[in-house]
mmCIF file of C-alpha atoms and ligand atoms in Angstrom:
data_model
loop_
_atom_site.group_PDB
_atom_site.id
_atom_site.type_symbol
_atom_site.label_atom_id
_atom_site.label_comp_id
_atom_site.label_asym_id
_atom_site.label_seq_id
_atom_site.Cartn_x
_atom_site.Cartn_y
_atom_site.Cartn_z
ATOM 1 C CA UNK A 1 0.000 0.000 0.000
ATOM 2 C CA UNK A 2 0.991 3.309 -0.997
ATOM 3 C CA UNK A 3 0.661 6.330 0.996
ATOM 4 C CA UNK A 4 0.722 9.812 -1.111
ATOM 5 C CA UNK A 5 0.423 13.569 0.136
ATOM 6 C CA UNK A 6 0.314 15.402 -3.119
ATOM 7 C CA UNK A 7 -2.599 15.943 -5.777
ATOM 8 C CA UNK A 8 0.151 15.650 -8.377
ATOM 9 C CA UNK A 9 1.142 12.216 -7.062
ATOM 10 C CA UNK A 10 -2.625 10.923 -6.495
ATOM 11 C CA UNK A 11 -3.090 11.731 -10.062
ATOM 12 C CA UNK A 12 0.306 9.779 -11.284
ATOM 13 C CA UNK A 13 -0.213 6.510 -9.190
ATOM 14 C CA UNK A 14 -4.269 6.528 -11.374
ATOM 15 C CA UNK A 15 -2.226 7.353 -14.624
ATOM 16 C CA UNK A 16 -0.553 4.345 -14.191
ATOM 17 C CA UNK A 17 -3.092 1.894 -12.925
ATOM 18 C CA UNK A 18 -5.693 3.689 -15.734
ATOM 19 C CA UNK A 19 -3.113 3.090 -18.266
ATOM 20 C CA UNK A 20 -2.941 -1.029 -17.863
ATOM 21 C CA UNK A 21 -7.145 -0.786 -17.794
ATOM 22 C CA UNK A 22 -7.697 -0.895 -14.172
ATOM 23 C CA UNK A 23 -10.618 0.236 -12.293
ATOM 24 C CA UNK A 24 -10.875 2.473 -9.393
ATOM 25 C CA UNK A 25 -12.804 2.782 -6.432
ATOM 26 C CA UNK A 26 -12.470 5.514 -3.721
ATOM 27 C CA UNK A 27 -13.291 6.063 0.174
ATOM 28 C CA UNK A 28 -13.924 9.317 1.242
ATOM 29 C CA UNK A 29 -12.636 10.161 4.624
ATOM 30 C CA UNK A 30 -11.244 11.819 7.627
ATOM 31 C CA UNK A 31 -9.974 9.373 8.973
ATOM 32 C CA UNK A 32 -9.947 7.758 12.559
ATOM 33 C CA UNK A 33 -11.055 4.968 10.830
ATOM 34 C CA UNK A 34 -13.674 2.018 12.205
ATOM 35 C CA UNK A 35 -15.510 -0.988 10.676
ATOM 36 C CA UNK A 36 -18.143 1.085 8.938
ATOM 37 C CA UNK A 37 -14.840 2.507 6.805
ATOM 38 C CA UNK A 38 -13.210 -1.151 6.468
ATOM 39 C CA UNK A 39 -16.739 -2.453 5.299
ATOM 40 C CA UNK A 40 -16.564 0.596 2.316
ATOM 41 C CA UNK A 41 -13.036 -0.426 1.600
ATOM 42 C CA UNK A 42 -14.218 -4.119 1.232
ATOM 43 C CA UNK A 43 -17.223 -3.303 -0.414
ATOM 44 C CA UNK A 44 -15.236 -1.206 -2.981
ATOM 45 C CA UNK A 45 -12.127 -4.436 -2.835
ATOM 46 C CA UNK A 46 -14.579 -6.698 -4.163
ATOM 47 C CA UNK A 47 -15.826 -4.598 -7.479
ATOM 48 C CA UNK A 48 -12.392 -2.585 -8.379
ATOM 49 C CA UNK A 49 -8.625 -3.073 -8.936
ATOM 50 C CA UNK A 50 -7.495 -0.091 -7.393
ATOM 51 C CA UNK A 51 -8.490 1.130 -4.011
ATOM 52 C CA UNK A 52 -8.143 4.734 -3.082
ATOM 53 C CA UNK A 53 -8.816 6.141 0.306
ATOM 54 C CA UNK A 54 -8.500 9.677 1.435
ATOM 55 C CA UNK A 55 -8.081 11.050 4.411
ATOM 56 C CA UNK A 56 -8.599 14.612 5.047
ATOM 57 C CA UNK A 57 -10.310 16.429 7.974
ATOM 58 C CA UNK A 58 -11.685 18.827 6.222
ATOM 59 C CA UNK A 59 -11.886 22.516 7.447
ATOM 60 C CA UNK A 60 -14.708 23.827 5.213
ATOM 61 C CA UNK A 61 -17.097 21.420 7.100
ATOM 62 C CA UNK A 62 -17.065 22.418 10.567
ATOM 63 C CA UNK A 63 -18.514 25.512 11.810
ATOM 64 C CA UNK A 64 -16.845 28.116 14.202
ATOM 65 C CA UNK A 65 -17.630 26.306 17.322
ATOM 66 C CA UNK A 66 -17.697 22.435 15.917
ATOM 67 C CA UNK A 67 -14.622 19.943 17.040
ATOM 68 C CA UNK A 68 -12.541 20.565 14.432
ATOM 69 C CA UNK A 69 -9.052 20.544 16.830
ATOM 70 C CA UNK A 70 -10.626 17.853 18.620
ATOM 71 C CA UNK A 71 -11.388 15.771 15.817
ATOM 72 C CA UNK A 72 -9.813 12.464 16.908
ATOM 73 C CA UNK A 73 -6.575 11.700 14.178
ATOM 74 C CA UNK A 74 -4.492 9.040 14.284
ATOM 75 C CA UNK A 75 -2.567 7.980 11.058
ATOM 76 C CA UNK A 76 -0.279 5.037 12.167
ATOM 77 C CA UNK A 77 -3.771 3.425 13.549
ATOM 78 C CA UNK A 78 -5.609 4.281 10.412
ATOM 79 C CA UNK A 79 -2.559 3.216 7.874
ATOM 80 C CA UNK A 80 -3.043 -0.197 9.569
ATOM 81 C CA UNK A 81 -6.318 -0.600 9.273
ATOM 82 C CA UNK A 82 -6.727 0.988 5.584
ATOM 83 C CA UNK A 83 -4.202 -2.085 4.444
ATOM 84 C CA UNK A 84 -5.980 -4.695 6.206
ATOM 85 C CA UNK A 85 -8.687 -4.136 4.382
ATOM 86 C CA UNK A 86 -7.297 -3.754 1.088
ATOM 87 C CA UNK A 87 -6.562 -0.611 -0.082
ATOM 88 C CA UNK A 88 -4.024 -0.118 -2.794
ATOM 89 C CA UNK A 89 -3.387 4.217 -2.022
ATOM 90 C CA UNK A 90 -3.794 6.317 0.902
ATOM 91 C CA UNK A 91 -4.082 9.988 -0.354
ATOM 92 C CA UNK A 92 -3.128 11.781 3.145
ATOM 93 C CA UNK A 93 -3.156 15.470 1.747
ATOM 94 C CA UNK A 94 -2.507 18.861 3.948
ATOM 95 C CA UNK A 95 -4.521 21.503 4.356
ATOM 96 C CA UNK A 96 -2.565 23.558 2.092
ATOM 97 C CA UNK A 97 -2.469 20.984 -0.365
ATOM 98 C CA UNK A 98 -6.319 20.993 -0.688
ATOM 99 C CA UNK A 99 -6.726 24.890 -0.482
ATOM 100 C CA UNK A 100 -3.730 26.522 -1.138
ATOM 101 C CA UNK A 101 -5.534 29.719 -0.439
ATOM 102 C CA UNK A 102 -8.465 30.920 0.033
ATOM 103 C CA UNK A 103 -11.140 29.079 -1.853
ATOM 104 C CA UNK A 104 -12.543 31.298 -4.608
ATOM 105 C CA UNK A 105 -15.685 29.500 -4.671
ATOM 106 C CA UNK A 106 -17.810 27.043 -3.284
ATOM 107 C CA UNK A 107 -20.670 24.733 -3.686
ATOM 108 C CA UNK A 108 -24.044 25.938 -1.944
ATOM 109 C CA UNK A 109 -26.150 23.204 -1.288
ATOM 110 C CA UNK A 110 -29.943 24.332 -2.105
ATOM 111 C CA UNK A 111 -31.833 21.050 -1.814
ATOM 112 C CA UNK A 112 -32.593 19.050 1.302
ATOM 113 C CA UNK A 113 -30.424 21.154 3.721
ATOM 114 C CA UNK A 114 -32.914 23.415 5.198
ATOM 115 C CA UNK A 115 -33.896 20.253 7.669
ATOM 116 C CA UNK A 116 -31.641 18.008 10.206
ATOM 117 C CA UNK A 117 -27.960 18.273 10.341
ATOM 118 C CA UNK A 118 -28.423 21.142 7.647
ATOM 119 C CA UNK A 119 -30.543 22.935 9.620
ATOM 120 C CA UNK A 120 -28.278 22.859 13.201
ATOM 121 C CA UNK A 121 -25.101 22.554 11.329
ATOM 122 C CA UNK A 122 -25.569 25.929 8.652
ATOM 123 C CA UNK A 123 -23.117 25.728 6.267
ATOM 124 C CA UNK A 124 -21.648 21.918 6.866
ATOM 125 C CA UNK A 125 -23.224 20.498 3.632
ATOM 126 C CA UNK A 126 -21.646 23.150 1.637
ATOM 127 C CA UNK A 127 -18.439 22.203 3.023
ATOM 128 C CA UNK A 128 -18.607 18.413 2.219
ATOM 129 C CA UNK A 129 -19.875 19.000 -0.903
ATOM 130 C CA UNK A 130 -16.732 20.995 -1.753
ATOM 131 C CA UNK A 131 -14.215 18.650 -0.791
ATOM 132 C CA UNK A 132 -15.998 15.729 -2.043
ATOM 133 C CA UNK A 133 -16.256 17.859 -5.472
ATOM 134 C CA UNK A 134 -12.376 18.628 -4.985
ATOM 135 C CA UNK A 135 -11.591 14.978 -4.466
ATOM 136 C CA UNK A 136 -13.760 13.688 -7.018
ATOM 137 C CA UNK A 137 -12.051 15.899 -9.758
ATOM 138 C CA UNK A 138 -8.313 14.897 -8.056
ATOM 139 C CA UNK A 139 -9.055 10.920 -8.215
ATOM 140 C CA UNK A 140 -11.796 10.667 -10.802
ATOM 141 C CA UNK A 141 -12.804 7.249 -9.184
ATOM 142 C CA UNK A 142 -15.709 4.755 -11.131
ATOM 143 C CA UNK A 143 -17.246 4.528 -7.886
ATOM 144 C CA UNK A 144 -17.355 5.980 -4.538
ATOM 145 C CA UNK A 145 -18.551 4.507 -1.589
ATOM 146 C CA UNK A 146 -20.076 6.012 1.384
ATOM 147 C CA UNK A 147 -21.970 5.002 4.158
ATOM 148 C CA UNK A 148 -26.198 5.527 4.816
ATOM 149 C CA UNK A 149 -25.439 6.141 8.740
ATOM 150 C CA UNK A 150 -24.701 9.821 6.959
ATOM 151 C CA UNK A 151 -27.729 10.071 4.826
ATOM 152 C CA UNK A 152 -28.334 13.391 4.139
ATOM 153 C CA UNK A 153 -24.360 13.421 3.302
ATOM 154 C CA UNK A 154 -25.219 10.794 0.847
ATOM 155 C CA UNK A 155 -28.631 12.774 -0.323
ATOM 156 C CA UNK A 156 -26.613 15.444 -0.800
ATOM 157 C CA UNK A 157 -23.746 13.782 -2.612
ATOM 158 C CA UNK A 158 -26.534 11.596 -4.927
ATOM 159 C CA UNK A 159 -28.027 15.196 -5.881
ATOM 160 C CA UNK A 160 -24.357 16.846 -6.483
ATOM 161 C CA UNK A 161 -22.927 13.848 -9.077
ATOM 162 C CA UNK A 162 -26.317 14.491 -10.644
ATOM 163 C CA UNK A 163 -26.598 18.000 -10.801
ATOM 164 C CA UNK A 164 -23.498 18.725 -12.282
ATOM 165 C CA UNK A 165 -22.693 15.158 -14.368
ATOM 166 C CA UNK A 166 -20.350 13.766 -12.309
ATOM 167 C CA UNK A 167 -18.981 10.685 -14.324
ATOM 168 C CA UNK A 168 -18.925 8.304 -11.173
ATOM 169 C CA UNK A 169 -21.375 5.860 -9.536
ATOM 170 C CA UNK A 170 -22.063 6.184 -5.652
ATOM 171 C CA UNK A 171 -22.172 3.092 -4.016
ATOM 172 C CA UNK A 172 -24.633 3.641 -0.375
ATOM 173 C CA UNK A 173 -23.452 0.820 2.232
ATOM 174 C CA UNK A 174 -25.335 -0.084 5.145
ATOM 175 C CA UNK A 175 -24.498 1.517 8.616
ATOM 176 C CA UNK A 176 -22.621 -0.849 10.679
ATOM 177 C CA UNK A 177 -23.417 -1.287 14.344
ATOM 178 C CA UNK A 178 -21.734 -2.508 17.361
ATOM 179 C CA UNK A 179 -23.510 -5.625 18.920
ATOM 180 C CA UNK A 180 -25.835 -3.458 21.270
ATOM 181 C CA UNK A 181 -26.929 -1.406 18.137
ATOM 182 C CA UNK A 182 -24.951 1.829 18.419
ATOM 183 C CA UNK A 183 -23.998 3.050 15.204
ATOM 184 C CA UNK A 184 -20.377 2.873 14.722
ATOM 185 C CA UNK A 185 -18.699 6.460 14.607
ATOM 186 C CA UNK A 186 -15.314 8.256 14.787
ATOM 187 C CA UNK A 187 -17.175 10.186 17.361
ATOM 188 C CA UNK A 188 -17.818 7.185 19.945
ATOM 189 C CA UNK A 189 -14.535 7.431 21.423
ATOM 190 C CA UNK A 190 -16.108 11.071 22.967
ATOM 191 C CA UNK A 191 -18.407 9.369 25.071
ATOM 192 C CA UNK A 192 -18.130 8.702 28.987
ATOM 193 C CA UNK A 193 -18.671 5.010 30.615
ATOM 194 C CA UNK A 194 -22.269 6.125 31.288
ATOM 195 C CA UNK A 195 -23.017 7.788 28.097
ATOM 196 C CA UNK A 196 -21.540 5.035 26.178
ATOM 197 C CA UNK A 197 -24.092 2.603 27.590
ATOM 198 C CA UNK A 198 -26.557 4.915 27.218
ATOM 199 C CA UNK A 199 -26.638 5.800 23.686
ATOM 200 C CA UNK A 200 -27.882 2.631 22.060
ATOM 201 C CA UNK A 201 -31.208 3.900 22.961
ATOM 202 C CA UNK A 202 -31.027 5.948 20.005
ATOM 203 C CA UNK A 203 -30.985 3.387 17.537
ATOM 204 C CA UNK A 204 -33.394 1.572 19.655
ATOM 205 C CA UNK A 205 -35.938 4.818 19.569
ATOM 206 C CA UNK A 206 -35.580 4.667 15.682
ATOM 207 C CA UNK A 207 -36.588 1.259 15.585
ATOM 208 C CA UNK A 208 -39.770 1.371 17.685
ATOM 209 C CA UNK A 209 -40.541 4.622 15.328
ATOM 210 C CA UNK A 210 -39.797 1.965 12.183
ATOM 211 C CA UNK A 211 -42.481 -0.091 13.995
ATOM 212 C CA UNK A 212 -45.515 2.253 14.740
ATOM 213 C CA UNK A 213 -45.070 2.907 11.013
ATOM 214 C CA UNK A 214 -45.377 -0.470 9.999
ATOM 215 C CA UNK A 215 -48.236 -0.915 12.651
ATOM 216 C CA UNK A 216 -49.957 1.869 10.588
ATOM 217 C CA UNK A 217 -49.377 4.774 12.389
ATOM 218 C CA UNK A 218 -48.490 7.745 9.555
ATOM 219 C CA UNK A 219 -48.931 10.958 11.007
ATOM 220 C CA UNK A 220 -45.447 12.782 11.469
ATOM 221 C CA UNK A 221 -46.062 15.239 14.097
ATOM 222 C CA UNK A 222 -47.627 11.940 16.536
ATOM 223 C CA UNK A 223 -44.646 9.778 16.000
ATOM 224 C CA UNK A 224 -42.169 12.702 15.970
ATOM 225 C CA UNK A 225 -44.019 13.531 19.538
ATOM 226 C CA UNK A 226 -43.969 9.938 20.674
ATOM 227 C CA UNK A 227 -40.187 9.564 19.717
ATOM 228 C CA UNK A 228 -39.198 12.813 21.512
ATOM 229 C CA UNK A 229 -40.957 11.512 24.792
ATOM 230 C CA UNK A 230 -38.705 8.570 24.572
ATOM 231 C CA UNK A 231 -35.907 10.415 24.016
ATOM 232 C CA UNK A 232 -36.549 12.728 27.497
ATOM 233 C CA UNK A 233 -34.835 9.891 29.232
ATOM 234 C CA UNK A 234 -31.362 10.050 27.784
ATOM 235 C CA UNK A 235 -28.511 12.329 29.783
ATOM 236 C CA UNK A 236 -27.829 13.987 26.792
ATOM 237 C CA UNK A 237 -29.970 16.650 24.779
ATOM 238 C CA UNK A 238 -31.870 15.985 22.000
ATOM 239 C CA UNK A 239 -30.835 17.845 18.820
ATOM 240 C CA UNK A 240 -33.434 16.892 16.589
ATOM 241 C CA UNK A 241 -35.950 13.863 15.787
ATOM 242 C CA UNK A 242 -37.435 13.914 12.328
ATOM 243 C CA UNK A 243 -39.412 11.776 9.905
ATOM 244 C CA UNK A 244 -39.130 12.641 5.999
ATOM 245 C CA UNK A 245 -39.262 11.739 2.856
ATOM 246 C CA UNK A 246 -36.130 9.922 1.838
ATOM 247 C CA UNK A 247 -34.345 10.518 0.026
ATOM 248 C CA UNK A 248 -36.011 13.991 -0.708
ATOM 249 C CA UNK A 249 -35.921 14.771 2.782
ATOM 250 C CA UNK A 250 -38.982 16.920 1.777
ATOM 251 C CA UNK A 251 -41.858 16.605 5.014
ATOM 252 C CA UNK A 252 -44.943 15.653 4.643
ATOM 253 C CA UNK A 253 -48.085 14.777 7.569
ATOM 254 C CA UNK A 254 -49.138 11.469 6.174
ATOM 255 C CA UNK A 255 -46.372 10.233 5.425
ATOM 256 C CA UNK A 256 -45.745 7.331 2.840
ATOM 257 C CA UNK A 257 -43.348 5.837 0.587
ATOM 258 C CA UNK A 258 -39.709 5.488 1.789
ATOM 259 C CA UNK A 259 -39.267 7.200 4.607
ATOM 260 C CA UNK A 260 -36.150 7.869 7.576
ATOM 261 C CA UNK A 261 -36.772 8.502 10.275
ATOM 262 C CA UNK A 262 -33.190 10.271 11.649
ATOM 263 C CA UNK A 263 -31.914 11.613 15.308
ATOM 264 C CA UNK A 264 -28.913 13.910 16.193
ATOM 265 C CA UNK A 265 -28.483 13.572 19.832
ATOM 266 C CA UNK A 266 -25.733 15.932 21.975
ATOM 267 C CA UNK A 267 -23.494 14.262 24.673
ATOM 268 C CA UNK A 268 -20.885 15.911 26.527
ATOM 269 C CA UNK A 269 -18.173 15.932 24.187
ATOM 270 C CA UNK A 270 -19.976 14.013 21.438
ATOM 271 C CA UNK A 271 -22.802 14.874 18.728
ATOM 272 C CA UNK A 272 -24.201 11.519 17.682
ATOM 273 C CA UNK A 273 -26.415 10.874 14.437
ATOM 274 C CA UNK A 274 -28.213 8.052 13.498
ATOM 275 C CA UNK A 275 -31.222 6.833 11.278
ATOM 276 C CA UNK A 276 -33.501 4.558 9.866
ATOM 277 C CA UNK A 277 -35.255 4.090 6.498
ATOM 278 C CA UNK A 278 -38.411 2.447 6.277
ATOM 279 C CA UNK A 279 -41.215 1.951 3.963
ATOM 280 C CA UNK A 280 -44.491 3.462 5.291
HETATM 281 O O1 LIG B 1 -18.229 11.381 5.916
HETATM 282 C C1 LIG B 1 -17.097 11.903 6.009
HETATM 283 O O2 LIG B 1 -16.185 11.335 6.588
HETATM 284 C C2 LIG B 1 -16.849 13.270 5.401
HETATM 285 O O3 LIG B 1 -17.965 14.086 5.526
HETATM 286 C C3 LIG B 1 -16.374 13.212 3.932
HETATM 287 C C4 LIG B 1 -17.427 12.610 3.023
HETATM 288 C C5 LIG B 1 -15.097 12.389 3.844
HETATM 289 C C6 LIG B 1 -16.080 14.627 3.443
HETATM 290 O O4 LIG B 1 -15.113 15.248 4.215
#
């Protein structure tokens, strides 16, 4: 496995493997990698010859007062796990290699960030969508792989490739859980003894939401109301519970069709999010 810092060498190792008729496939990240990121590496393993994985905490998609500086890094763990899983090239880039200066424009995000993370996070979809632009252009991958615990990430990246032809396919892998049902995150390692056994009640609130919609219940504001109840007993503080349209994220009060049903939940020194997608 190869580990590259440069744009310029990126681009040269994917001359090279283009050249002999290889595939690519490329993973997105910042790093502090878990099994939800070996499970996109081995997704992407199975379908291409070369795998690419970036890692990059990227600047643009934290706000003033987010965890950027406490974002948890660690690239000797992460190099480790990357080539146990099977990737061919790390691209590790600096800041200054992704924005050597100021960036002179952006992407705005208009569609399906005016609810959830978009709407207590202003500006964070903006942000992903211009690295993910950046490092779609730098690696110009057949497919890229990212993970439904982040859908409105994913919504946002689906509507991005389409909106502006992206030549690449985006491959949506399930959200992998540890065994009590916690969604695995970079975040988790945030959380205290108590909150830690705490917070699979999140998932768990999502999936007795999943079941009054199956049991025929399809009025959003009564299963929002009922789900916020349940989530009065956590330590934490609730950041937002919300049923919509997926992937359109657009709300409706009878709901039907596919649907997720999504929770962003505020510990001490960790902002969990989670979801679940259901057909009502
Ligand atoms: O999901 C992430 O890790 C990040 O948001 C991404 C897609 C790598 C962009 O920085």
């Amino acid at each position: 496995m190869k580990i590259v810092e440069t744009i310029q060498e990126v681009r040269q190792e994917i001359g090279r493997a283009r050249k002999v008729g290889q595939s690519v496939g490329f993973i997105p990240t910042m790093g502090f990698l878990h099994e939800g990121h070996v499970s996109l590496i081995k997704a992407a393993r199975k379908k291409h010859d070369m795998i690419i994985v970036s890692i990059f905490v990227n600047p643009l998609q934290f706000g003033p007062n987010e965890d950027l500086e406490r974002y948890p890094r660690d690239f000797k763990r992460d190099e480790q796990i990357a080539k146990e899983a099977g990737t061919d090239l790390i691209f590790y880039p600096t800041v200054s290699e992704m924005y050597p200066e100021k960036m002179p424009m952006t992407i705005q995000v208009t569609k399906g960030v005016e609810v959830l993370c978009g709407a207590s996070r202003p500006g964070h979809f903006d942000g992903v969508a211009t690295v993910v632009m950046k490092l779609l252009q730098i690696v110009q991958p057949d497919e890229a792989f990212f993970g439904q615990k982040d859908a409105q990430q994913l919504a946002v990246i689906i509507n991005m490739v389409d909106a502006f032809n992206i030549p690449v396919a985006i491959n949506a892998c399930p959200t992998i859980r540890e065994e009590d049902g916690l969604a695995k995150s970079s975040r988790n390692v945030y959380l205290t003894e108590e909150e830690r056994l705490e917070a699979p009640f999140l998932y768990k609130t999502l999936k007795y939401g999943a079941n009054l919609i199956h049991s025929g219940n399809h009025n959003r504001t009564k299963i929002i109301k009922e789900l916020t109840e349940r989530l009065q007993i956590g330590s934490g503080k609730l950041d937002y519970i919300d049923v919509l349209k997926y992937p359109s994220l657009e709300q409706a009060e009878e709901i039907s069709g596919q649907i997720i049903l999504a929770v962003a939940y505020h510990y001490k020194n960790a902002r969990l999010i989670d979801n679940y997608i259901v057909e009502a």
